[in-house]
């Protein structure tokens, strides 16, 4: 039986009707029109993002194995750690998260503005340029032409190709927004608009190149952290604010709080980058300002956490029914965890232990995988059936995908958090050899490879399932995304 | 020596970014995005007649179980 929350639903629906005013004549028809207006483009964004997910996670896995088998594949220059590891970072950041996130943002923009996407043809140019940029940049890293700055390893030309691709992605969003049929800007749309305006500024400034020495390091981490601020996190939060209430069927617990969360997020988050350089040669005041802002992030994070938790509260049983909800709730919980952990790591007393250890790597994966990637998976599970008009054929594969990736990333993060903490204590202990601090991490590194392998197997299952869906292979299922019930279909 | 240009650029970008945020906030207040009515109703933007409040979406696993039973 389909679970239903009954209290106040009639009253709430009436309020929703009143709010949409004249746009309610045929909601299903409108939804079909919206989905058709961007089906091919968004499916392309998703499909190509999955290619980068697979390639990026294989790079990541090779790098992880090399941490405990240092000589493995060491005879090939292109497969050495110094190339594979940045290739992993860049393909998952600019390939997987960015392309999948862009697809999801486009779909949500159209839904939230209640009109089919405008200038949809630009999206094909965008996806093409974006992929060319990522392919060129990844090739450059693998063949030894990296710029040598974390998050900015792609050659400048690849950066500009991606930036151009972003312009062709942003313009349809802005045009659609201008012509929106809903006056109110839903909280997800605030996050989307912020990322669309701020990301190009950030990316072009970072790739401009007139920096040297300490200023370059400062710019590097201003950029590195702000990539999360204005791109990765807004994608995840916009999706969580849309999918949690939508799937459960109840509005956000406190809409006031969600907007307060957005504006405090916009105010504090972009100052955080310099906490990556605690102990570095930057002016102390600059680092301190960044630490203060990092701690201030507790305000928007708690606003989001309270809202997400209270929206889902008393509806946790629905996790049994919805793949989107499973992935999104997992991601939302990870967001709270990673953000509070990040505020803690910005404190000097904690940072002096965790800096330069595997702890930071665990933190990064708690953010970009457990939070961002899991929410993206959940979003794709929701969006794709509506675009392709074909439900996911095998629910069991979805379960395998969820449990492999969820358990995999938990093993990964827990192992590196514990191992990294001890590594930091060992490194700070003058009575211990440096090599001792390295050797002590090896059991944790094996665990990390185990978690990573499970995640990659999960990706393979997901990609196989995605391919089946696109080919319309496997059993045909009639789940809610279908506009006609089976009996209605047979009657036609 | 590129330092002055770099510093100028970073300050300029910061000013532009902050101005955009402030302008967006000012515009939103003027357009009554944060009026009491909108804040009360805004959370319902994602619902409509066919996907109303109280109707869960994406009920995949429940659906498959029902179908298996039918078979």
Coordinates of C-alpha atoms in Angstrom, one line a residue:
Chain A
X1 CA 0.0 0.0 0.0
X2 CA 1.2 3.4 -0.9
X3 CA 2.1 5.4 2.3
X4 CA 0.1 8.6 2.7
X5 CA 0.3 11.4 5.1
X6 CA -3.3 12.5 5.7
X7 CA -3.3 15.3 8.2
X8 CA -3.8 18.8 6.8
X9 CA -3.2 17.6 3.2
X10 CA -6.5 18.9 1.8
X11 CA -6.0 22.3 3.4
X12 CA -2.4 22.4 2.2
X13 CA -3.4 21.5 -1.4
X14 CA -5.9 24.3 -1.4
X15 CA -3.1 26.7 -0.4
X16 CA -0.9 25.4 -3.1
X17 CA -3.7 25.8 -5.7
X18 CA -4.3 29.4 -4.5
X19 CA -0.6 30.1 -4.8
X20 CA -0.2 28.9 -8.4
X21 CA -3.3 30.8 -9.4
X22 CA -4.0 30.4 -13.1
X23 CA -1.3 27.8 -13.9
X24 CA -3.2 24.8 -12.6
X25 CA -5.4 23.9 -15.5
X26 CA -3.4 20.8 -16.4
X27 CA -0.4 20.1 -14.3
X28 CA 0.5 16.7 -15.8
X29 CA 0.4 18.1 -19.3
X30 CA 2.7 20.9 -18.2
X31 CA 5.1 18.5 -16.6
X32 CA 5.3 16.4 -19.7
X33 CA 6.0 19.5 -21.8
X34 CA 8.7 20.6 -19.4
X35 CA 10.3 17.2 -19.4
X36 CA 10.2 16.9 -23.2
X37 CA 11.8 20.4 -23.6
X38 CA 15.0 19.2 -22.0
X39 CA 14.9 15.4 -22.1
X40 CA 17.6 14.8 -24.7
X41 CA 19.9 17.5 -23.3
X42 CA 19.7 16.5 -19.7
X43 CA 20.0 12.8 -20.5
X44 CA 23.2 13.7 -22.4
X45 CA 24.5 15.6 -19.3
X46 CA 23.7 12.6 -17.2
X47 CA 25.1 10.0 -19.6
X48 CA 28.4 11.8 -20.1
X49 CA 28.7 12.5 -16.4
X50 CA 28.5 8.7 -15.8
X51 CA 31.4 8.2 -18.2
X52 CA 33.5 10.6 -16.1
X53 CA 32.3 9.0 -12.9
X54 CA 33.5 5.6 -14.1
X55 CA 36.8 6.8 -15.4
X56 CA 37.3 9.1 -12.3
X57 CA 36.6 6.3 -9.8
X58 CA 38.9 3.9 -11.6
X59 CA 41.6 6.5 -11.4
X60 CA 40.7 6.9 -7.7
X61 CA 40.9 3.2 -7.1
X62 CA 44.3 2.9 -8.8
X63 CA 45.6 5.8 -6.6
X64 CA 44.2 4.1 -3.5
X65 CA 45.8 0.7 -4.3
X66 CA 49.1 2.5 -4.9
X67 CA 49.0 3.8 -1.3
X68 CA 49.6 0.3 0.0
X69 CA 51.2 -1.3 -3.1
X70 CA 53.5 1.7 -4.0
X71 CA 55.2 -0.2 -6.9
X72 CA 52.0 -1.3 -8.6
X73 CA 51.9 0.1 -12.2
X74 CA 54.8 2.3 -11.3
X75 CA 56.7 1.5 -14.5
X76 CA 54.2 3.5 -16.6
X77 CA 54.6 7.2 -16.3
X78 CA 51.0 7.9 -17.2
X79 CA 49.9 5.7 -14.3
X80 CA 52.1 7.1 -11.6
X81 CA 50.4 8.5 -8.5
X82 CA 51.3 12.1 -9.3
X83 CA 49.2 11.9 -12.4
X84 CA 46.5 9.5 -11.5
X85 CA 45.5 11.2 -8.3
X86 CA 44.9 14.7 -9.8
X87 CA 43.2 13.0 -12.8
X88 CA 40.8 11.4 -10.3
X89 CA 40.1 14.7 -8.6
X90 CA 39.5 16.6 -11.8
X91 CA 37.4 14.0 -13.6
X92 CA 35.0 13.6 -10.7
X93 CA 34.8 17.3 -9.9
X94 CA 34.5 18.8 -13.4
X95 CA 33.2 15.6 -15.2
X96 CA 30.9 13.7 -12.9
X97 CA 29.6 16.2 -10.2
X98 CA 29.5 19.2 -12.6
X99 CA 27.8 17.6 -15.5
X100 CA 25.3 15.5 -13.5
X101 CA 24.7 18.6 -11.3
X102 CA 24.2 20.8 -14.3
X103 CA 21.6 18.3 -15.7
X104 CA 19.7 18.3 -12.4
X105 CA 19.8 22.1 -12.0
X106 CA 18.4 22.5 -15.5
X107 CA 15.5 20.1 -14.8
X108 CA 14.7 21.7 -11.4
X109 CA 14.8 25.2 -12.9
X110 CA 12.2 24.3 -15.4
X111 CA 10.0 22.6 -12.8
X112 CA 10.3 25.4 -10.4
X113 CA 9.6 28.1 -12.9
X114 CA 6.8 26.0 -14.4
X115 CA 7.8 26.6 -18.0
X116 CA 9.6 24.5 -20.6
X117 CA 13.3 25.4 -20.8
X118 CA 14.2 28.4 -22.9
X119 CA 17.1 28.4 -25.4
X120 CA 17.3 24.6 -25.0
X121 CA 19.5 24.3 -28.1
X122 CA 22.3 26.0 -26.2
X123 CA 22.5 23.0 -23.8
X124 CA 23.8 20.7 -26.6
X125 CA 26.7 23.2 -27.2
X126 CA 27.2 23.3 -23.5
X127 CA 27.5 19.6 -23.0
X128 CA 29.8 19.3 -26.0
X129 CA 32.2 22.0 -24.9
X130 CA 32.1 20.9 -21.3
X131 CA 33.1 17.3 -22.3
X132 CA 35.8 18.5 -24.7
X133 CA 37.2 20.7 -21.9
X134 CA 37.3 17.8 -19.4
X135 CA 38.7 15.4 -21.9
X136 CA 41.5 17.8 -22.9
X137 CA 42.3 18.7 -19.3
X138 CA 42.3 15.0 -18.2
X139 CA 44.6 14.1 -21.1
X140 CA 46.9 16.9 -20.2
X141 CA 47.2 15.8 -16.6
X142 CA 47.8 12.1 -17.6
X143 CA 50.5 13.1 -20.1
X144 CA 52.3 15.3 -17.7
X145 CA 51.1 18.8 -18.5
X146 CA 49.3 19.6 -15.2
X147 CA 49.5 23.1 -13.8
X148 CA 50.4 21.6 -10.5
X149 CA 47.8 23.5 -8.4
X150 CA 45.2 21.4 -6.6
X151 CA 41.7 21.8 -8.2
X152 CA 43.4 23.8 -11.0
X153 CA 45.5 21.1 -12.7
X154 CA 43.7 21.5 -16.0
X155 CA 45.6 23.7 -18.5
X156 CA 44.1 27.2 -18.8
X157 CA 42.7 26.5 -22.3
X158 CA 40.7 23.5 -20.9
X159 CA 39.5 25.8 -18.2
X160 CA 38.3 28.4 -20.7
X161 CA 36.5 25.7 -22.8
X162 CA 34.7 24.5 -19.7
X163 CA 33.8 28.1 -18.8
X164 CA 32.4 28.7 -22.2
X165 CA 30.4 25.5 -21.8
X166 CA 29.1 26.9 -18.5
X167 CA 28.0 30.1 -20.2
X168 CA 25.8 28.0 -22.6
X169 CA 24.4 26.2 -19.6
X170 CA 23.8 29.4 -17.5
X171 CA 22.0 31.4 -20.2
X172 CA 19.0 29.0 -20.7
X173 CA 18.6 29.0 -16.9
X174 CA 18.6 32.8 -16.6
X175 CA 16.3 33.1 -19.6
X176 CA 13.9 30.5 -18.2
X177 CA 14.0 32.3 -14.9
X178 CA 13.1 35.6 -16.5
X179 CA 10.0 34.1 -18.1
X180 CA 9.0 32.1 -15.1
X181 CA 5.3 31.5 -14.4
X182 CA 5.7 31.4 -10.6
X183 CA 6.4 34.6 -9.0
X184 CA 7.9 33.2 -5.8
X185 CA 11.5 32.0 -6.0
X186 CA 11.6 28.7 -4.2
X187 CA 14.7 28.1 -2.0
X188 CA 16.2 25.6 -4.4
X189 CA 16.0 28.2 -7.1
X190 CA 17.9 30.7 -4.9
X191 CA 20.8 28.2 -4.7
X192 CA 20.6 27.5 -8.4
X193 CA 20.7 31.2 -9.4
X194 CA 23.6 31.9 -6.9
X195 CA 25.7 29.1 -8.4
X196 CA 25.0 30.2 -12.0
X197 CA 26.1 33.8 -11.3
X198 CA 29.0 33.1 -9.0
X199 CA 30.7 30.1 -10.5
X200 CA 31.8 31.8 -13.8
X201 CA 33.2 34.7 -11.7
X202 CA 35.1 32.3 -9.6
X203 CA 36.4 30.1 -12.4
X204 CA 37.5 32.9 -14.7
X205 CA 39.3 34.8 -11.8
X206 CA 41.1 31.6 -10.8
X207 CA 42.2 30.8 -14.4
X208 CA 43.2 34.4 -15.2
X209 CA 46.7 33.7 -14.0
X210 CA 48.2 36.9 -12.7
X211 CA 49.3 35.5 -9.4
X212 CA 52.6 34.5 -8.0
X213 CA 54.0 33.0 -4.8
X214 CA 52.0 33.4 -1.7
X215 CA 49.2 35.2 -3.5
X216 CA 49.0 32.3 -5.9
X217 CA 48.6 29.9 -2.9
X218 CA 45.9 32.1 -1.4
X219 CA 44.1 32.3 -4.7
X220 CA 44.5 28.5 -5.2
X221 CA 42.6 27.8 -1.9
X222 CA 40.2 30.7 -2.3
X223 CA 39.2 28.9 -5.5
X224 CA 39.5 25.3 -4.2
X225 CA 37.1 25.9 -1.3
X226 CA 34.8 28.2 -3.2
X227 CA 34.3 25.5 -5.9
X228 CA 32.4 23.7 -3.1
X229 CA 30.8 27.0 -2.0
X230 CA 29.3 28.2 -5.2
X231 CA 29.0 25.0 -7.2
X232 CA 29.1 21.6 -5.4
X233 CA 27.2 22.5 -2.3
X234 CA 24.4 24.6 -3.9
X235 CA 23.7 21.7 -6.3
X236 CA 23.3 19.3 -3.4
X237 CA 21.3 21.6 -1.2
X238 CA 19.0 22.7 -4.1
X239 CA 18.3 19.0 -4.8
X240 CA 17.7 18.1 -1.2
X241 CA 15.3 21.0 -0.7
X242 CA 13.4 19.9 -3.8
X243 CA 13.4 16.1 -3.5
X244 CA 12.9 15.6 0.3
X245 CA 9.6 17.4 0.5
X246 CA 8.5 16.4 -3.0
X247 CA 9.0 12.6 -2.5
X248 CA 7.6 12.7 1.1
X249 CA 4.7 14.8 0.0
X250 CA 4.9 17.5 2.7
X251 CA 6.3 21.0 2.5
X252 CA 9.6 21.9 4.1
X253 CA 9.3 22.1 7.9
X254 CA 10.3 25.7 8.2
X255 CA 10.5 27.7 5.0
X256 CA 11.7 30.8 6.9
X257 CA 14.7 28.9 8.2
X258 CA 15.5 27.6 4.7
X259 CA 15.8 31.2 3.4
X260 CA 17.8 32.3 6.4
X261 CA 20.0 29.3 5.8
X262 CA 20.6 30.4 2.2
X263 CA 21.5 34.0 2.9
X264 CA 23.8 33.1 5.8
X265 CA 25.4 30.5 3.5
X266 CA 25.9 33.3 1.0
X267 CA 27.4 35.5 3.6
X268 CA 29.8 33.2 5.4
X269 CA 30.8 30.3 3.1
X270 CA 32.9 32.2 0.6
X271 CA 35.4 33.4 3.2
X272 CA 36.4 29.8 4.2
X273 CA 39.1 29.0 1.7
X274 CA 42.1 30.3 3.5
X275 CA 41.6 27.9 6.4
X276 CA 43.4 25.4 4.1
X277 CA 46.6 27.4 4.6
X278 CA 46.7 27.5 8.5
X279 CA 50.3 27.5 9.4
X280 CA 51.2 28.8 5.9
X281 CA 53.0 32.1 5.2
X282 CA 49.8 34.2 4.7
X283 CA 49.0 37.1 7.0
X284 CA 47.6 35.7 10.3
X285 CA 44.6 38.0 10.2
X286 CA 43.6 36.6 6.8
X287 CA 43.8 33.0 8.1
X288 CA 41.9 34.1 11.3
X289 CA 39.1 35.7 9.4
X290 CA 38.7 32.5 7.4
X291 CA 38.6 30.4 10.6
X292 CA 35.9 32.7 12.1
X293 CA 33.8 32.4 8.9
X294 CA 34.3 28.6 8.9
X295 CA 32.9 28.5 12.4
X296 CA 30.1 30.9 11.5
X297 CA 29.0 28.3 8.9
X298 CA 27.5 26.4 11.8
X299 CA 24.5 28.8 11.4
X300 CA 23.4 27.9 7.8
X301 CA 24.4 24.2 8.4
X302 CA 22.2 23.9 11.4
X303 CA 19.4 25.7 9.6
X304 CA 19.6 23.1 6.8
X305 CA 20.0 20.2 9.2
X306 CA 17.0 21.1 11.4
X307 CA 14.9 21.6 8.3
X308 CA 15.9 18.4 6.6
X309 CA 15.5 16.4 9.7
X310 CA 12.2 17.8 10.7
X311 CA 10.8 17.5 7.2
X312 CA 11.7 13.8 7.2
X313 CA 10.8 13.3 10.8
X314 CA 7.9 10.7 11.3
X315 CA 8.3 9.8 7.6
X316 CA 11.5 7.7 7.8
X317 CA 9.5 4.6 6.9
X318 CA 9.3 6.0 3.4
X319 CA 13.0 5.2 3.0
X320 CA 11.8 1.7 2.4
X321 CA 9.9 2.8 -0.7
X322 CA 11.8 5.4 -2.5
X323 CA 15.3 5.2 -3.9
X324 CA 15.5 8.9 -4.3
X325 CA 14.6 9.5 -0.7
X326 CA 17.2 6.9 0.5
X327 CA 20.0 8.6 -1.4
X328 CA 18.9 12.1 -0.6
X329 CA 18.4 11.5 3.2
X330 CA 21.9 9.8 3.3
X331 CA 23.4 12.8 1.5
X332 CA 21.6 15.3 3.7
X333 CA 22.9 13.6 6.8
X334 CA 26.4 13.6 5.4
X335 CA 26.1 17.3 4.6
X336 CA 25.5 18.1 8.3
X337 CA 28.3 15.8 9.4
X338 CA 30.8 17.1 6.8
X339 CA 30.0 20.7 7.5
X340 CA 30.3 20.5 11.2
X341 CA 33.5 18.4 10.9
X342 CA 34.8 21.1 8.5
X343 CA 34.1 23.9 11.0
X344 CA 36.0 21.9 13.6
X345 CA 38.9 21.2 11.3
X346 CA 39.3 24.9 10.7
X347 CA 40.3 25.4 14.3
X348 CA 44.0 25.7 14.7
X349 CA 44.3 23.2 17.6
X350 CA 42.5 20.5 15.5
X351 CA 44.1 21.5 12.2
X352 CA 47.6 21.0 13.5
X353 CA 46.8 17.3 13.9
X354 CA 44.6 16.7 10.8
X355 CA 46.5 18.8 8.2
X356 CA 48.6 16.8 5.7
X357 CA 47.0 13.5 6.8
X358 CA 44.5 11.0 5.4
X359 CA 41.9 12.6 7.7
X360 CA 41.5 15.4 5.2
X361 CA 41.0 12.9 2.4
X362 CA 38.2 11.2 4.4
X363 CA 36.6 14.6 5.0
X364 CA 36.7 15.4 1.3
X365 CA 35.0 12.1 0.4
X366 CA 32.4 12.7 3.1
X367 CA 31.6 15.9 1.3
X368 CA 31.9 15.2 -2.4
X369 CA 30.8 11.5 -2.2
X370 CA 28.6 10.9 0.8
X371 CA 26.8 14.3 0.4
X372 CA 27.1 15.4 -3.1
X373 CA 27.4 12.2 -5.1
X374 CA 24.7 10.4 -3.2
X375 CA 22.2 13.2 -3.6
X376 CA 23.0 13.3 -7.4
X377 CA 22.3 9.5 -7.6
X378 CA 19.0 10.1 -5.8
X379 CA 18.1 13.0 -8.2
X380 CA 19.0 10.9 -11.3
X381 CA 16.7 8.1 -10.0
X382 CA 13.9 10.6 -9.9
X383 CA 14.5 12.6 -13.0
X384 CA 15.5 9.9 -15.6
X385 CA 12.2 8.0 -15.6
X386 CA 10.4 11.2 -16.2
X387 CA 12.7 12.2 -19.1
X388 CA 12.9 8.8 -20.8
X389 CA 9.3 7.8 -19.9
X390 CA 10.7 4.4 -18.9
X391 CA 10.9 3.3 -15.3
X392 CA 14.1 1.8 -13.9
X393 CA 13.7 -1.9 -14.9
X394 CA 15.2 -3.6 -11.9
X395 CA 14.6 -2.3 -8.3
X396 CA 17.0 -4.9 -7.0
X397 CA 19.8 -3.2 -8.9
X398 CA 18.9 0.1 -7.2
X399 CA 19.2 -1.6 -3.8
X400 CA 22.6 -3.1 -4.7
X401 CA 23.7 0.3 -5.9
X402 CA 22.6 2.0 -2.7
X403 CA 24.1 -0.5 -0.2
X404 CA 27.4 -0.9 -2.0
X405 CA 28.0 2.8 -2.3
X406 CA 26.6 3.7 1.2
X407 CA 28.6 1.0 3.0
X408 CA 31.6 1.6 0.8
X409 CA 31.8 5.3 1.6
X410 CA 31.2 4.7 5.3
X411 CA 34.1 2.2 5.4
X412 CA 36.2 4.7 3.5
X413 CA 35.4 7.7 5.6
X414 CA 35.6 6.0 9.0
X415 CA 38.9 4.3 8.1
X416 CA 40.6 7.5 7.0
X417 CA 39.2 9.5 9.8
X418 CA 40.6 7.2 12.5
X419 CA 43.8 6.4 10.5
X420 CA 44.4 10.0 9.6
X421 CA 43.9 11.2 13.2
X422 CA 46.5 8.7 14.5
X423 CA 48.8 9.6 11.6
X424 CA 48.6 13.3 12.7
X425 CA 49.4 12.5 16.3
X426 CA 52.3 10.3 15.2
X427 CA 53.6 13.1 12.9
X428 CA 53.5 15.6 15.7
X429 CA 55.3 13.3 18.1
X430 CA 59.0 14.1 18.0
X431 CA 59.9 10.7 19.6
X432 CA 58.5 8.9 16.6
X433 CA 60.1 8.3 13.2
X434 CA 58.3 9.7 10.2
X435 CA 58.2 6.3 8.6
X436 CA 56.4 5.0 11.7
X437 CA 53.6 7.4 11.0
X438 CA 53.4 6.2 7.4
X439 CA 53.5 2.4 8.2
X440 CA 50.8 2.8 10.9
X441 CA 48.3 4.0 8.3
X442 CA 48.6 0.9 6.1
X443 CA 45.7 -1.2 7.7
X444 CA 43.5 1.9 7.2
X445 CA 44.6 2.3 3.6
X446 CA 43.6 -1.3 2.9
X447 CA 40.2 -0.6 4.4
X448 CA 40.0 2.5 2.2
X449 CA 40.7 0.4 -0.9
X450 CA 37.9 -2.0 0.2
X451 CA 35.4 0.9 0.5
X452 CA 36.6 2.3 -2.8
X453 CA 36.2 -1.0 -4.6
X454 CA 32.6 -1.4 -3.2
X455 CA 31.8 2.1 -4.5
X456 CA 33.2 1.4 -8.0
X457 CA 31.2 -1.9 -8.1
X458 CA 28.1 0.2 -7.2
X459 CA 28.9 2.6 -10.0
X460 CA 29.2 -0.2 -12.5
X461 CA 25.7 -1.5 -11.5
X462 CA 24.3 2.0 -11.7
X463 CA 25.8 2.6 -15.2
X464 CA 24.5 -0.8 -16.4
X465 CA 21.1 0.0 -15.1
X466 CA 21.2 3.5 -16.7
X467 CA 22.2 1.9 -20.0
X468 CA 19.3 -0.6 -19.8
X469 CA 16.9 2.2 -19.2
X470 CA 18.1 4.3 -22.1
X471 CA 17.9 1.3 -24.4
X472 CA 14.5 0.5 -22.9
X473 CA 15.6 -3.0 -22.1
X474 CA 14.5 -5.2 -19.2
X475 CA 11.0 -5.6 -17.9
X476 CA 8.6 -2.6 -18.3
X477 CA 7.4 -1.3 -15.0
X478 CA 4.6 1.0 -14.3
X479 CA 5.6 3.1 -11.4
X480 CA 4.4 6.6 -10.4
X481 CA 6.4 8.4 -13.1
X482 CA 4.1 6.9 -15.6
X483 CA 1.3 9.2 -16.6
X484 CA -1.0 6.3 -17.4
X485 CA -1.8 3.4 -15.2
X486 CA -1.4 -0.1 -16.8
X487 CA -5.1 -0.5 -17.1
X488 CA -5.5 2.9 -18.8
X489 CA -2.7 1.9 -21.3
X490 CA -4.4 -1.3 -22.2
X491 CA -7.7 0.5 -22.7
X492 CA -6.1 2.8 -25.2
Chain B
X1 CA 55.7 42.2 -10.8
X2 CA 52.2 41.0 -11.0
X3 CA 51.2 41.3 -7.4
X4 CA 49.4 44.7 -7.6
X5 CA 47.3 43.6 -10.6
X6 CA 46.4 40.3 -8.9
X7 CA 45.4 42.1 -5.7
X8 CA 43.4 44.6 -7.7
X9 CA 41.7 41.8 -9.6
X10 CA 40.8 39.8 -6.5
X11 CA 39.4 42.9 -4.7
X12 CA 37.4 43.8 -7.9
X13 CA 35.9 40.3 -8.1
X14 CA 35.1 40.3 -4.4
X15 CA 33.3 43.7 -4.9
X16 CA 31.4 42.4 -7.9
X17 CA 30.3 39.2 -6.2
X18 CA 29.2 41.0 -3.1
X19 CA 27.4 43.7 -5.2
X20 CA 25.5 40.9 -7.0
X21 CA 24.5 39.4 -3.7
X22 CA 23.4 42.7 -2.3
X23 CA 21.5 43.7 -5.5
X24 CA 19.8 40.3 -5.5
X25 CA 18.7 40.7 -1.9
X26 CA 17.5 44.2 -2.5
X27 CA 15.6 43.2 -5.6
X28 CA 14.0 40.2 -3.7
X29 CA 12.9 42.4 -0.9
X30 CA 11.4 44.9 -3.3
X31 CA 9.6 42.2 -5.2
X32 CA 8.1 41.0 -1.9
X33 CA 9.9 37.6 -2.1
X34 CA 10.2 37.7 1.7
X35 CA 6.7 39.0 2.5
X36 CA 4.8 37.0 5.1
X37 CA 2.4 35.7 2.5
X38 CA 5.1 34.4 0.2
X39 CA 7.0 32.9 3.1
X40 CA 3.9 31.0 4.2
X41 CA 3.0 29.8 0.8
X42 CA 6.4 29.5 -0.8
X43 CA 7.0 26.0 0.5
X44 CA 4.0 24.8 -1.5
X45 CA 5.5 25.9 -4.8
X46 CA 6.7 22.3 -5.6
X47 CA 3.2 20.9 -5.2
X48 CA 0.2 21.1 -7.6
X49 CA -3.1 19.4 -8.4
X50 CA -1.6 16.2 -9.7
X51 CA 1.2 15.9 -7.3
X52 CA -0.4 17.4 -4.2
X53 CA 0.7 17.6 -0.6
X54 CA 0.1 14.3 1.1
X55 CA 0.9 12.2 -2.0
X56 CA 4.3 10.6 -1.9
X57 CA 6.3 10.4 -5.1
X58 CA 8.8 7.8 -6.3
X59 CA 7.3 4.8 -4.6
X60 CA 9.5 2.3 -6.4
X61 CA 10.0 -0.6 -4.1
X62 CA 6.5 -0.7 -2.8
X63 CA 5.3 -0.8 -6.4
X64 CA 7.5 -3.7 -7.4
X65 CA 6.3 -5.7 -4.4
X66 CA 2.7 -5.1 -5.4
X67 CA 3.4 -6.1 -9.0
X68 CA 5.2 -9.3 -7.9
X69 CA 2.2 -10.3 -5.8
X70 CA -0.1 -9.7 -8.7
X71 CA 2.0 -12.0 -10.8

